[in-house]
Amino acid sequence: AAGPDYRRAPHLVTRIMRADVRRAKEVHGLYVLSYHSQLLARPEYVGVVADMARHLAADTSVWLATAHDVADWWKRRSLVEVEVRSVTGDHIELRVRNRGDRPLENVVVQASIPPGRQVQPGANVSTSDGVALVRLPRLAAGSRQSVRIALR
């Protein structure tokens, strides 16, 4: 968006950064606000960084985290195992296992929806682009949990 030999108007940099955040959210991705003082510490960009910080802090759907937090989350996520136990005309049965030594909060498990079927919405079940999303509020360390996704 900006660089030593390439400068854009601050309002354009803000627009680009907000669009980047929006795209990351659309795909449930990760947006890293990497602050490089040689690029964004110029007087004309100080307001851009402050605006982005306020924008992200005000968005309750955004997790503000350090690089360490993200690395820890990724490591713990890699210890979640999902096994499809059965798929029938009226449900998908999964077994979710936390192989880690710490509990996990707000785990989201994804399962492909069979062609021609729809997910029966529930308290912790939603869909996105043909995929069932199941939110598990807590998955204890070393535990297994069965999950049933109702289909119609």
mmCIF file with all atom_site columns, N, CA and C in Angstrom, residues 40-72:
data_model
loop_
_atom_site.group_PDB
_atom_site.id
_atom_site.type_symbol
_atom_site.label_atom_id
_atom_site.label_alt_id
_atom_site.label_comp_id
_atom_site.label_asym_id
_atom_site.label_entity_id
_atom_site.label_seq_id
_atom_site.pdbx_PDB_ins_code
_atom_site.Cartn_x
_atom_site.Cartn_y
_atom_site.Cartn_z
_atom_site.occupancy
_atom_site.B_iso_or_equiv
_atom_site.pdbx_formal_charge
_atom_site.auth_seq_id
_atom_site.auth_comp_id
_atom_site.auth_asym_id
_atom_site.auth_atom_id
_atom_site.pdbx_PDB_model_num
ATOM 1  N N  . LEU A 1 40 ? 4.949   2.817   7.356  1.00 0.00 ? 40 LEU A N  1
ATOM 2  C CA . LEU A 1 40 ? 3.743   3.428   7.910  1.00 0.00 ? 40 LEU A CA 1
ATOM 3  C C  . LEU A 1 40 ? 3.992   4.466   8.996  1.00 0.00 ? 40 LEU A C  1
ATOM 4  N N  . ALA A 1 41 ? 5.232   4.723   9.364  1.00 0.00 ? 41 ALA A N  1
ATOM 5  C CA . ALA A 1 41 ? 5.500   5.711   10.401 1.00 0.00 ? 41 ALA A CA 1
ATOM 6  C C  . ALA A 1 41 ? 5.638   7.125   9.838  1.00 0.00 ? 41 ALA A C  1
ATOM 7  N N  . ARG A 1 42 ? 5.485   7.247   8.555  1.00 0.00 ? 42 ARG A N  1
ATOM 8  C CA . ARG A 1 42 ? 5.528   8.586   7.960  1.00 0.00 ? 42 ARG A CA 1
ATOM 9  C C  . ARG A 1 42 ? 4.370   9.404   8.527  1.00 0.00 ? 42 ARG A C  1
ATOM 10 N N  . PRO A 1 43 ? 4.562   10.655  8.726  1.00 0.00 ? 43 PRO A N  1
ATOM 11 C CA . PRO A 1 43 ? 3.514   11.487  9.338  1.00 0.00 ? 43 PRO A CA 1
ATOM 12 C C  . PRO A 1 43 ? 2.153   11.356  8.665  1.00 0.00 ? 43 PRO A C  1
ATOM 13 N N  . GLU A 1 44 ? 2.126   11.245  7.344  1.00 0.00 ? 44 GLU A N  1
ATOM 14 C CA . GLU A 1 44 ? 0.830   11.170  6.652  1.00 0.00 ? 44 GLU A CA 1
ATOM 15 C C  . GLU A 1 44 ? 0.095   9.858   6.885  1.00 0.00 ? 44 GLU A C  1
ATOM 16 N N  . TYR A 1 45 ? 0.809   8.804   7.368  1.00 0.00 ? 45 TYR A N  1
ATOM 17 C CA . TYR A 1 45 ? 0.177   7.504   7.583  1.00 0.00 ? 45 TYR A CA 1
ATOM 18 C C  . TYR A 1 45 ? -0.136  7.194   9.046  1.00 0.00 ? 45 TYR A C  1
ATOM 19 N N  . VAL A 1 46 ? 0.260   8.044   9.964  1.00 0.00 ? 46 VAL A N  1
ATOM 20 C CA . VAL A 1 46 ? -0.002  7.790   11.380 1.00 0.00 ? 46 VAL A CA 1
ATOM 21 C C  . VAL A 1 46 ? -1.506  7.638   11.627 1.00 0.00 ? 46 VAL A C  1
ATOM 22 N N  . GLY A 1 47 ? -2.300  8.474   10.996 1.00 0.00 ? 47 GLY A N  1
ATOM 23 C CA . GLY A 1 47 ? -3.758  8.379   11.145 1.00 0.00 ? 47 GLY A CA 1
ATOM 24 C C  . GLY A 1 47 ? -4.324  7.096   10.567 1.00 0.00 ? 47 GLY A C  1
ATOM 25 N N  . VAL A 1 48 ? -3.686  6.557   9.534  1.00 0.00 ? 48 VAL A N  1
ATOM 26 C CA . VAL A 1 48 ? -4.132  5.301   8.921  1.00 0.00 ? 48 VAL A CA 1
ATOM 27 C C  . VAL A 1 48 ? -3.989  4.161   9.922  1.00 0.00 ? 48 VAL A C  1
ATOM 28 N N  . VAL A 1 49 ? -2.838  4.087   10.552 1.00 0.00 ? 49 VAL A N  1
ATOM 29 C CA . VAL A 1 49 ? -2.597  3.020   11.533 1.00 0.00 ? 49 VAL A CA 1
ATOM 30 C C  . VAL A 1 49 ? -3.560  3.159   12.710 1.00 0.00 ? 49 VAL A C  1
ATOM 31 N N  . ALA A 1 50 ? -3.758  4.370   13.193 1.00 0.00 ? 50 ALA A N  1
ATOM 32 C CA . ALA A 1 50 ? -4.690  4.591   14.306 1.00 0.00 ? 50 ALA A CA 1
ATOM 33 C C  . ALA A 1 50 ? -6.115  4.216   13.902 1.00 0.00 ? 50 ALA A C  1
ATOM 34 N N  . ASP A 1 51 ? -6.516  4.571   12.687 1.00 0.00 ? 51 ASP A N  1
ATOM 35 C CA . ASP A 1 51 ? -7.854  4.227   12.205 1.00 0.00 ? 51 ASP A CA 1
ATOM 36 C C  . ASP A 1 51 ? -8.039  2.719   12.126 1.00 0.00 ? 51 ASP A C  1
ATOM 37 N N  . MET A 1 52 ? -7.032  2.013   11.589 1.00 0.00 ? 52 MET A N  1
ATOM 38 C CA . MET A 1 52 ? -7.132  0.546   11.494 1.00 0.00 ? 52 MET A CA 1
ATOM 39 C C  . MET A 1 52 ? -7.194  -0.086  12.871 1.00 0.00 ? 52 MET A C  1
ATOM 40 N N  . ALA A 1 53 ? -6.411  0.403   13.802 1.00 0.00 ? 53 ALA A N  1
ATOM 41 C CA . ALA A 1 53 ? -6.437  -0.142  15.168 1.00 0.00 ? 53 ALA A CA 1
ATOM 42 C C  . ALA A 1 53 ? -7.816  0.042   15.780 1.00 0.00 ? 53 ALA A C  1
ATOM 43 N N  . ARG A 1 54 ? -8.405  1.228   15.630 1.00 0.00 ? 54 ARG A N  1
ATOM 44 C CA . ARG A 1 54 ? -9.758  1.470   16.166 1.00 0.00 ? 54 ARG A CA 1
ATOM 45 C C  . ARG A 1 54 ? -10.787 0.601   15.456 1.00 0.00 ? 54 ARG A C  1
ATOM 46 N N  . HIS A 1 55 ? -10.680 0.498   14.142 1.00 0.00 ? 55 HIS A N  1
ATOM 47 C CA . HIS A 1 55 ? -11.607 -0.300  13.329 1.00 0.00 ? 55 HIS A CA 1
ATOM 48 C C  . HIS A 1 55 ? -11.587 -1.767  13.770 1.00 0.00 ? 55 HIS A C  1
ATOM 49 N N  . LEU A 1 56 ? -10.406 -2.332  13.929 1.00 0.00 ? 56 LEU A N  1
ATOM 50 C CA . LEU A 1 56 ? -10.287 -3.737  14.324 1.00 0.00 ? 56 LEU A CA 1
ATOM 51 C C  . LEU A 1 56 ? -10.739 -3.949  15.772 1.00 0.00 ? 56 LEU A C  1
ATOM 52 N N  . ALA A 1 57 ? -10.385 -3.030  16.658 1.00 0.00 ? 57 ALA A N  1
ATOM 53 C CA . ALA A 1 57 ? -10.763 -3.166  18.068 1.00 0.00 ? 57 ALA A CA 1
ATOM 54 C C  . ALA A 1 57 ? -12.273 -3.068  18.253 1.00 0.00 ? 57 ALA A C  1
ATOM 55 N N  . ALA A 1 58 ? -12.953 -2.332  17.400 1.00 0.00 ? 58 ALA A N  1
ATOM 56 C CA . ALA A 1 58 ? -14.407 -2.162  17.527 1.00 0.00 ? 58 ALA A CA 1
ATOM 57 C C  . ALA A 1 58 ? -15.186 -3.336  16.943 1.00 0.00 ? 58 ALA A C  1
ATOM 58 N N  . ASP A 1 59 ? -14.532 -4.179  16.166 1.00 0.00 ? 59 ASP A N  1
ATOM 59 C CA . ASP A 1 59 ? -15.204 -5.307  15.509 1.00 0.00 ? 59 ASP A CA 1
ATOM 60 C C  . ASP A 1 59 ? -15.171 -6.526  16.428 1.00 0.00 ? 59 ASP A C  1
ATOM 61 N N  . THR A 1 60 ? -16.314 -6.872  16.982 1.00 0.00 ? 60 THR A N  1
ATOM 62 C CA . THR A 1 60 ? -16.378 -7.983  17.943 1.00 0.00 ? 60 THR A CA 1
ATOM 63 C C  . THR A 1 60 ? -16.161 -9.347  17.293 1.00 0.00 ? 60 THR A C  1
ATOM 64 N N  . SER A 1 61 ? -16.184 -9.417  15.964 1.00 0.00 ? 61 SER A N  1
ATOM 65 C CA . SER A 1 61 ? -15.937 -10.697 15.296 1.00 0.00 ? 61 SER A CA 1
ATOM 66 C C  . SER A 1 61 ? -14.451 -10.915 15.016 1.00 0.00 ? 61 SER A C  1
ATOM 67 N N  . VAL A 1 62 ? -13.621 -9.964  15.404 1.00 0.00 ? 62 VAL A N  1
ATOM 68 C CA . VAL A 1 62 ? -12.183 -10.041 15.156 1.00 0.00 ? 62 VAL A CA 1
ATOM 69 C C  . VAL A 1 62 ? -11.457 -10.479 16.431 1.00 0.00 ? 62 VAL A C  1
ATOM 70 N N  . TRP A 1 63 ? -10.542 -11.403 16.278 1.00 0.00 ? 63 TRP A N  1
ATOM 71 C CA . TRP A 1 63 ? -9.688  -11.822 17.383 1.00 0.00 ? 63 TRP A CA 1
ATOM 72 C C  . TRP A 1 63 ? -8.385  -11.045 17.251 1.00 0.00 ? 63 TRP A C  1
ATOM 73 N N  . LEU A 1 64 ? -8.115  -10.176 18.203 1.00 0.00 ? 64 LEU A N  1
ATOM 74 C CA . LEU A 1 64 ? -6.858  -9.432  18.219 1.00 0.00 ? 64 LEU A CA 1
ATOM 75 C C  . LEU A 1 64 ? -5.841  -10.276 18.976 1.00 0.00 ? 64 LEU A C  1
ATOM 76 N N  . ALA A 1 65 ? -4.770  -10.637 18.303 1.00 0.00 ? 65 ALA A N  1
ATOM 77 C CA . ALA A 1 65 ? -3.819  -11.575 18.892 1.00 0.00 ? 65 ALA A CA 1
ATOM 78 C C  . ALA A 1 65 ? -2.400  -11.215 18.490 1.00 0.00 ? 65 ALA A C  1
ATOM 79 N N  . THR A 1 66 ? -1.474  -11.660 19.317 1.00 0.00 ? 66 THR A N  1
ATOM 80 C CA . THR A 1 66 ? -0.059  -11.523 18.977 1.00 0.00 ? 66 THR A CA 1
ATOM 81 C C  . THR A 1 66 ? 0.335   -12.694 18.077 1.00 0.00 ? 66 THR A C  1
ATOM 82 N N  . ALA A 1 67 ? 1.502   -12.605 17.482 1.00 0.00 ? 67 ALA A N  1
ATOM 83 C CA . ALA A 1 67 ? 2.004   -13.716 16.672 1.00 0.00 ? 67 ALA A CA 1
ATOM 84 C C  . ALA A 1 67 ? 2.133   -14.973 17.535 1.00 0.00 ? 67 ALA A C  1
ATOM 85 N N  . HIS A 1 68 ? 2.541   -14.824 18.785 1.00 0.00 ? 68 HIS A N  1
ATOM 86 C CA . HIS A 1 68 ? 2.635   -15.964 19.697 1.00 0.00 ? 68 HIS A CA 1
ATOM 87 C C  . HIS A 1 68 ? 1.266   -16.608 19.908 1.00 0.00 ? 68 HIS A C  1
ATOM 88 N N  . ASP A 1 69 ? 0.238   -15.783 20.123 1.00 0.00 ? 69 ASP A N  1
ATOM 89 C CA . ASP A 1 69 ? -1.119  -16.302 20.309 1.00 0.00 ? 69 ASP A CA 1
ATOM 90 C C  . ASP A 1 69 ? -1.560  -17.122 19.103 1.00 0.00 ? 69 ASP A C  1
ATOM 91 N N  . VAL A 1 70 ? -1.279  -16.615 17.912 1.00 0.00 ? 70 VAL A N  1
ATOM 92 C CA . VAL A 1 70 ? -1.685  -17.315 16.688 1.00 0.00 ? 70 VAL A CA 1
ATOM 93 C C  . VAL A 1 70 ? -0.921  -18.631 16.550 1.00 0.00 ? 70 VAL A C  1
ATOM 94 N N  . ALA A 1 71 ? 0.375   -18.615 16.827 1.00 0.00 ? 71 ALA A N  1
ATOM 95 C CA . ALA A 1 71 ? 1.172   -19.843 16.745 1.00 0.00 ? 71 ALA A CA 1
ATOM 96 C C  . ALA A 1 71 ? 0.681   -20.880 17.750 1.00 0.00 ? 71 ALA A C  1
ATOM 97 N N  . ASP A 1 72 ? 0.361   -20.446 18.958 1.00 0.00 ? 72 ASP A N  1
ATOM 98 C CA . ASP A 1 72 ? -0.161  -21.359 19.975 1.00 0.00 ? 72 ASP A CA 1
ATOM 99 C C  . ASP A 1 72 ? -1.501  -21.937 19.530 1.00 0.00 ? 72 ASP A C  1
#
